[in-house]
Amino acid sequence: MLGAVHARWDASVRTFTDAADCCRLSAQFCTHIQNEELYGSLDRLD
């Protein structure tokens, strides 16, 4: 599973200053993936 994630997305390890920072960056990541699937070059998962 981790290999599939790494092949599809940047799965770099990150550190967070606090829980709010983690939530903010997670939401930013999800938004980026949705935009790439809808409007970019990332194929949708069915």
PDB file of C-alpha atoms in Angstrom:
ATOM      1  CA  MET A   1       0.000   0.000   0.000  1.00  0.00           C
ATOM      2  CA  LEU A   2       2.764   2.459   0.867  1.00  0.00           C
ATOM      3  CA  GLY A   3       4.443   1.723  -2.450  1.00  0.00           C
ATOM      4  CA  ALA A   4       1.220   2.573  -4.298  1.00  0.00           C
ATOM      5  CA  VAL A   5       0.889   5.832  -2.379  1.00  0.00           C
ATOM      6  CA  HIS A   6       4.507   6.753  -3.076  1.00  0.00           C
ATOM      7  CA  ALA A   7       4.127   5.972  -6.799  1.00  0.00           C
ATOM      8  CA  ARG A   8       1.053   8.204  -7.046  1.00  0.00           C
ATOM      9  CA  TRP A   9       1.850  11.081  -4.670  1.00  0.00           C
ATOM     10  CA  ASP A  10       4.712  12.723  -2.862  1.00  0.00           C
ATOM     11  CA  ALA A  11       4.780  10.634   0.302  1.00  0.00           C
ATOM     12  CA  SER A  12       7.644  12.482   1.949  1.00  0.00           C
ATOM     13  CA  VAL A  13       7.820  12.347   5.723  1.00  0.00           C
ATOM     14  CA  ARG A  14       6.943  15.681   7.277  1.00  0.00           C
ATOM     15  CA  THR A  15       6.980  17.099  10.773  1.00  0.00           C
ATOM     16  CA  PHE A  16       4.330  19.384  12.199  1.00  0.00           C
ATOM     17  CA  THR A  17       4.525  22.117  14.785  1.00  0.00           C
ATOM     18  CA  ASP A  18       1.175  21.162  16.328  1.00  0.00           C
ATOM     19  CA  ALA A  19      -2.137  19.418  15.600  1.00  0.00           C
ATOM     20  CA  ALA A  20      -3.546  22.469  13.802  1.00  0.00           C
ATOM     21  CA  ASP A  21      -0.544  22.517  11.467  1.00  0.00           C
ATOM     22  CA  CYS A  22      -1.057  18.812  10.736  1.00  0.00           C
ATOM     23  CA  CYS A  23      -4.757  19.349   9.975  1.00  0.00           C
ATOM     24  CA  ARG A  24      -4.047  22.362   7.767  1.00  0.00           C
ATOM     25  CA  LEU A  25      -1.404  20.557   5.718  1.00  0.00           C
ATOM     26  CA  SER A  26      -3.574  17.430   5.429  1.00  0.00           C
ATOM     27  CA  ALA A  27      -6.468  19.491   4.087  1.00  0.00           C
ATOM     28  CA  GLN A  28      -4.113  21.267   1.683  1.00  0.00           C
ATOM     29  CA  PHE A  29      -2.811  17.904   0.448  1.00  0.00           C
ATOM     30  CA  CYS A  30      -6.341  16.530  -0.099  1.00  0.00           C
ATOM     31  CA  THR A  31      -7.390  19.667  -1.984  1.00  0.00           C
ATOM     32  CA  HIS A  32      -4.297  19.433  -4.171  1.00  0.00           C
ATOM     33  CA  ILE A  33      -5.004  15.776  -5.039  1.00  0.00           C
ATOM     34  CA  GLN A  34      -8.654  16.525  -5.857  1.00  0.00           C
ATOM     35  CA  ASN A  35      -7.645  19.394  -8.131  1.00  0.00           C
ATOM     36  CA  GLU A  36      -5.026  17.255  -9.880  1.00  0.00           C
ATOM     37  CA  GLU A  37      -7.586  14.485 -10.451  1.00  0.00           C
ATOM     38  CA  LEU A  38     -10.230  16.893 -11.748  1.00  0.00           C
ATOM     39  CA  TYR A  39      -8.155  19.403 -13.705  1.00  0.00           C
ATOM     40  CA  GLY A  40      -4.568  18.162 -13.831  1.00  0.00           C
ATOM     41  CA  SER A  41      -2.641  15.179 -15.071  1.00  0.00           C
ATOM     42  CA  LEU A  42      -3.362  12.777 -12.188  1.00  0.00           C
ATOM     43  CA  ASP A  43      -5.603   9.887 -13.241  1.00  0.00           C
ATOM     44  CA  ARG A  44      -8.685   9.302 -11.122  1.00  0.00           C
ATOM     45  CA  LEU A  45      -8.939   6.214  -8.969  1.00  0.00           C
ATOM     46  CA  ASP A  46     -12.140   4.277  -9.588  1.00  0.00           C
TER      47      ASP A  46
END
